[in-house]
Structures are given as structure tokens and as C-alpha cells.
PDB file of C-alpha atoms in Angstrom:
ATOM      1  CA  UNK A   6      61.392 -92.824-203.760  1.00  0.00           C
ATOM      2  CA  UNK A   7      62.835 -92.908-200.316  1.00  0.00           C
ATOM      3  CA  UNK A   8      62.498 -88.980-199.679  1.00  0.00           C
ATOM      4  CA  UNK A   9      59.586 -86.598-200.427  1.00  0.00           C
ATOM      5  CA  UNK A  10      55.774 -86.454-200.720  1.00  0.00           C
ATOM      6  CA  UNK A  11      53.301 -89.756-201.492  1.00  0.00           C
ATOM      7  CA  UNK A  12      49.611 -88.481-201.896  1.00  0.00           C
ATOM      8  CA  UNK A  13      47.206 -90.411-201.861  1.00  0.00           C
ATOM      9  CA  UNK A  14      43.666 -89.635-203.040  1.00  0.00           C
ATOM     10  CA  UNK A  15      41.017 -92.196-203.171  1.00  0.00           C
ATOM     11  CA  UNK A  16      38.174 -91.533-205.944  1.00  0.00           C
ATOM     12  CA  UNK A  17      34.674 -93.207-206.358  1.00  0.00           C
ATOM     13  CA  UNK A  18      32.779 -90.942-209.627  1.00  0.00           C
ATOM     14  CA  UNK A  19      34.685 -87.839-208.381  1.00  0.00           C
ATOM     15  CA  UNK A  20      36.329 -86.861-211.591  1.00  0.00           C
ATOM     16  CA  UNK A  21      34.853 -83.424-211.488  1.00  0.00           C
ATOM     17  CA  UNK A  22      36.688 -82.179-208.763  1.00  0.00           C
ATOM     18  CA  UNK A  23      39.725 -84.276-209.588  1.00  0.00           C
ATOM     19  CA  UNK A  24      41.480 -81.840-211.683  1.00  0.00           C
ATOM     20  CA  UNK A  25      41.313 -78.783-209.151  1.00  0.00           C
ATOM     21  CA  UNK A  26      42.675 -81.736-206.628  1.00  0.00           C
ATOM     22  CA  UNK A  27      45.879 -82.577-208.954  1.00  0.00           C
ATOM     23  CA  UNK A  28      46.528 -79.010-209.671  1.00  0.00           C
ATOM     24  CA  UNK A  29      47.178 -78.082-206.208  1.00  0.00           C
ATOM     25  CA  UNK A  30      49.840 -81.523-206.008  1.00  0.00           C
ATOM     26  CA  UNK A  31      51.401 -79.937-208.522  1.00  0.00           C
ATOM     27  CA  UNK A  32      50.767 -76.072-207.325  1.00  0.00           C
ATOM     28  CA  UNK A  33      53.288 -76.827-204.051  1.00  0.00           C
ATOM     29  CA  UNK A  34      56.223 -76.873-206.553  1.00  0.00           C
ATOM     30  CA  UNK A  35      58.386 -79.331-204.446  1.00  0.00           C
ATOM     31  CA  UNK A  36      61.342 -81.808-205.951  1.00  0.00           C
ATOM     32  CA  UNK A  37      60.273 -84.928-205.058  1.00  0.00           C
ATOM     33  CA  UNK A  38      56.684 -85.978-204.886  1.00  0.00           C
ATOM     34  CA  UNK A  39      54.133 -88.567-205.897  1.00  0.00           C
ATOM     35  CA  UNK A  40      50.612 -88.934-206.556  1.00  0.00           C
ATOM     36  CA  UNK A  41      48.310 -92.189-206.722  1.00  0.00           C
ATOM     37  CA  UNK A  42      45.123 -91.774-207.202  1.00  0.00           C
ATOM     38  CA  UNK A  43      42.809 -94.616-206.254  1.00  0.00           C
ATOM     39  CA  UNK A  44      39.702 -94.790-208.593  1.00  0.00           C
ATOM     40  CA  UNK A  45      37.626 -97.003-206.384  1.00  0.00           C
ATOM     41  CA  UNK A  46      35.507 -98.461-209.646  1.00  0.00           C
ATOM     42  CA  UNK A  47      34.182 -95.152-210.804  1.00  0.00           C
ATOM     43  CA  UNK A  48      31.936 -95.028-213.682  1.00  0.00           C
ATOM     44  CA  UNK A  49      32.252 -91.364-214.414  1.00  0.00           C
ATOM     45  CA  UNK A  50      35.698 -89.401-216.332  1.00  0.00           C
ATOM     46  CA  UNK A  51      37.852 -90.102-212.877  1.00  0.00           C
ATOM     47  CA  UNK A  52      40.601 -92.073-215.609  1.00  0.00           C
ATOM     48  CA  UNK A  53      40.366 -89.338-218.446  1.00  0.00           C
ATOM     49  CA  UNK A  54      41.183 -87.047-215.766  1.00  0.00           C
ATOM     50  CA  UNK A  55      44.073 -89.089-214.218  1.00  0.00           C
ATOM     51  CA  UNK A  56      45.320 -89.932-217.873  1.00  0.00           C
ATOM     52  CA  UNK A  57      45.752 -86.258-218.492  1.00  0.00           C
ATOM     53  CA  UNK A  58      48.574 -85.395-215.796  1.00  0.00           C
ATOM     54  CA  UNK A  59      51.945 -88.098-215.995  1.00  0.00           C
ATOM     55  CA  UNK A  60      53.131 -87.721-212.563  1.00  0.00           C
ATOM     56  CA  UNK A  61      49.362 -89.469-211.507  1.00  0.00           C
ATOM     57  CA  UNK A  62      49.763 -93.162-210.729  1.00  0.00           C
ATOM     58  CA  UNK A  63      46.458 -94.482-211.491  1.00  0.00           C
ATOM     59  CA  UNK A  64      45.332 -97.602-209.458  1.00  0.00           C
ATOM     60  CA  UNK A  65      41.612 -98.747-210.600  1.00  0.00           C
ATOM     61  CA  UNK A  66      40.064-101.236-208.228  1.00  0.00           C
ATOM     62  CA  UNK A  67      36.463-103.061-207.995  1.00  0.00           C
ATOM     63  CA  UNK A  68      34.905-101.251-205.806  1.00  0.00           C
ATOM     64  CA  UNK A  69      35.578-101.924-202.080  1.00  0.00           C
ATOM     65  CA  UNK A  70      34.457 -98.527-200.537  1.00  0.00           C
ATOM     66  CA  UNK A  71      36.841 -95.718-199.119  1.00  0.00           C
ATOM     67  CA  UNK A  72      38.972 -97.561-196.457  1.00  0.00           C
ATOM     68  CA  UNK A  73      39.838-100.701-198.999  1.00  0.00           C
ATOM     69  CA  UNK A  74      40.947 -98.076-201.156  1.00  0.00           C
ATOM     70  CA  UNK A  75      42.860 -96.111-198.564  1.00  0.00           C
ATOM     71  CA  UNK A  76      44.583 -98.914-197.509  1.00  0.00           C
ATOM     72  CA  UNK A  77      45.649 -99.536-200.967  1.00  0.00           C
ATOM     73  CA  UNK A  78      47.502 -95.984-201.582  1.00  0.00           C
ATOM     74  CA  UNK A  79      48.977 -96.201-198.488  1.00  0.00           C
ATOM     75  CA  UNK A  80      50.731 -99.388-199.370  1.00  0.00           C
ATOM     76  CA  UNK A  81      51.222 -98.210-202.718  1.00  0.00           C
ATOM     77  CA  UNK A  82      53.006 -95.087-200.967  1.00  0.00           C
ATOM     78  CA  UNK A  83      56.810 -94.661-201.846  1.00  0.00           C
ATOM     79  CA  UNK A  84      57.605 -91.224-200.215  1.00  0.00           C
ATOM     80  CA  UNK A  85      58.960 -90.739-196.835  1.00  0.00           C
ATOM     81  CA  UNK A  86      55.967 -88.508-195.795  1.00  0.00           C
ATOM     82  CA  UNK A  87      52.771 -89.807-196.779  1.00  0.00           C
ATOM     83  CA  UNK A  88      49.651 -87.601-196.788  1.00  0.00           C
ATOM     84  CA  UNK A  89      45.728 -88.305-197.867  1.00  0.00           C
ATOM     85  CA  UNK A  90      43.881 -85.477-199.608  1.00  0.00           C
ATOM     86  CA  UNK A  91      40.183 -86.153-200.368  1.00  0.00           C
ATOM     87  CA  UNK A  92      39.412 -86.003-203.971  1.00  0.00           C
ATOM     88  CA  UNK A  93      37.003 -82.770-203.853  1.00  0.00           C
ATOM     89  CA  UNK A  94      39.990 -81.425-201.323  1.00  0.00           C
ATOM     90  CA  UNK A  95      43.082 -79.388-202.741  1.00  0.00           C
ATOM     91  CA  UNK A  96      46.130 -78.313-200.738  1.00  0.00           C
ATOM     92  CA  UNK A  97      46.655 -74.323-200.287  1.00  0.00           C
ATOM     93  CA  UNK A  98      50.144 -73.133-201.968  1.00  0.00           C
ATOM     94  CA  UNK A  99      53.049 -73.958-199.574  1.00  0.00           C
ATOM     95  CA  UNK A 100      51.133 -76.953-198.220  1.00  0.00           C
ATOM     96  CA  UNK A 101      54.428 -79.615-198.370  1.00  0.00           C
ATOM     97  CA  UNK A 102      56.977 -76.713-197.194  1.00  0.00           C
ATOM     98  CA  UNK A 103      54.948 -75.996-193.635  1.00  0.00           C
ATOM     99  CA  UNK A 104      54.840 -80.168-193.239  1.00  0.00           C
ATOM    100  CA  UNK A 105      58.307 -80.385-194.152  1.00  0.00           C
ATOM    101  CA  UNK A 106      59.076 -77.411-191.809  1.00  0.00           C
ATOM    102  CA  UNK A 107      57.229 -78.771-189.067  1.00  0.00           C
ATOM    103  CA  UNK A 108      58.524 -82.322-189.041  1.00  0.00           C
ATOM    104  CA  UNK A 109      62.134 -81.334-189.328  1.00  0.00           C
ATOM    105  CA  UNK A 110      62.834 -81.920-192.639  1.00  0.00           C
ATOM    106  CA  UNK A 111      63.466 -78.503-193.685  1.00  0.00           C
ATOM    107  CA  UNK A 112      65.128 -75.947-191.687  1.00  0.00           C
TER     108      UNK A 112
END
């Protein structure tokens, strides 16, 4: 993917608020976007979560803490603009338009 949206959200037994997080990925309606989730050696339903939504790519690692795992989606990242929402974080709707807008990528 050479255009669009990487997101990258890093995850250590934060599948609770995982789903709410994905949703609002998939909430900002755009063309071309990607999500990798980094599950940072959870112990909790962070994968069942992941495994329910296809456009997820799920990256499990030992865990390294936050930064290792960070580092990881970033270089992971395929998307011309890459952004890093916090697993208990969402986006508001309209998120990836006002970026795209305020970059100069959509006028």
C-alpha cells in the first residue's frame, strides 16, 4: 500500500477496549487503510478480538514493553500516512478526512 492510512495500535491485556478501538478504524469509512495491531504478549482475549475483524493484521510478540512494540508497527507500516492510536483510544468520525485535509492530500 503506497497511499492511505497505516494504524498502528500496540496492545499488552487490552482486549476489552480493543473492539471500540477497531470500530472507529473502520467508522472513518476511507478507501485505503490498514490496521496492525501489536499484541505485546497479552494473556487476556486481545487475539479473539483481533481474529474477529479481517482488515486487522495481527503481530504477537514476547513481550518487550510499549516502545519495542511501537517500533514494530511502525516498520510494519505500509500506508503513506502512518498514525498510532492507543488501544483504549478510538478516533472520532471524520478522523482520516481532517488529516488528509490538513496535509494536502485532499482538497
Amino acid at each position: 500500500m503506497k497511499k492511505g492510512f497505516s494504524v498502528v495500535t500496540c496492545c499488552y491485556n487490552q482486549g476489552r477496549y480493543l473492539r471500540d478501538n477497531i470500530e472507529s478504524v473502520l467508522g472513518q469509512r476511507w478507501p485505503e487503510f490498514e490496521q496492525i495491531v501489536v499484541d505485546d504478549g497479552s494473556t487476556d482475549d486481545t487475539a479473539a478480538v483481533c481474529a474477529r475483524y479481517p482488515h486487522v493484521r495481527y503481530i504477537r510478540q514476547a513481550n518487550a514493553g510499549q516502545s519495542a512494540a511501537l517500533n514494530r508497527g511502525f516498520r510494519e507500516a505500509r500506508g503513506e500516512i502512518i498514525a498510532w492510536l492507543n488501544s483504549d483510544d478510538y478516533y472520532e468520525p471524520g478522523a482520516f478526512e481532517r488529516v488528509a485535509r490538513e496535509i494536502g492530500r485532499l482538497r
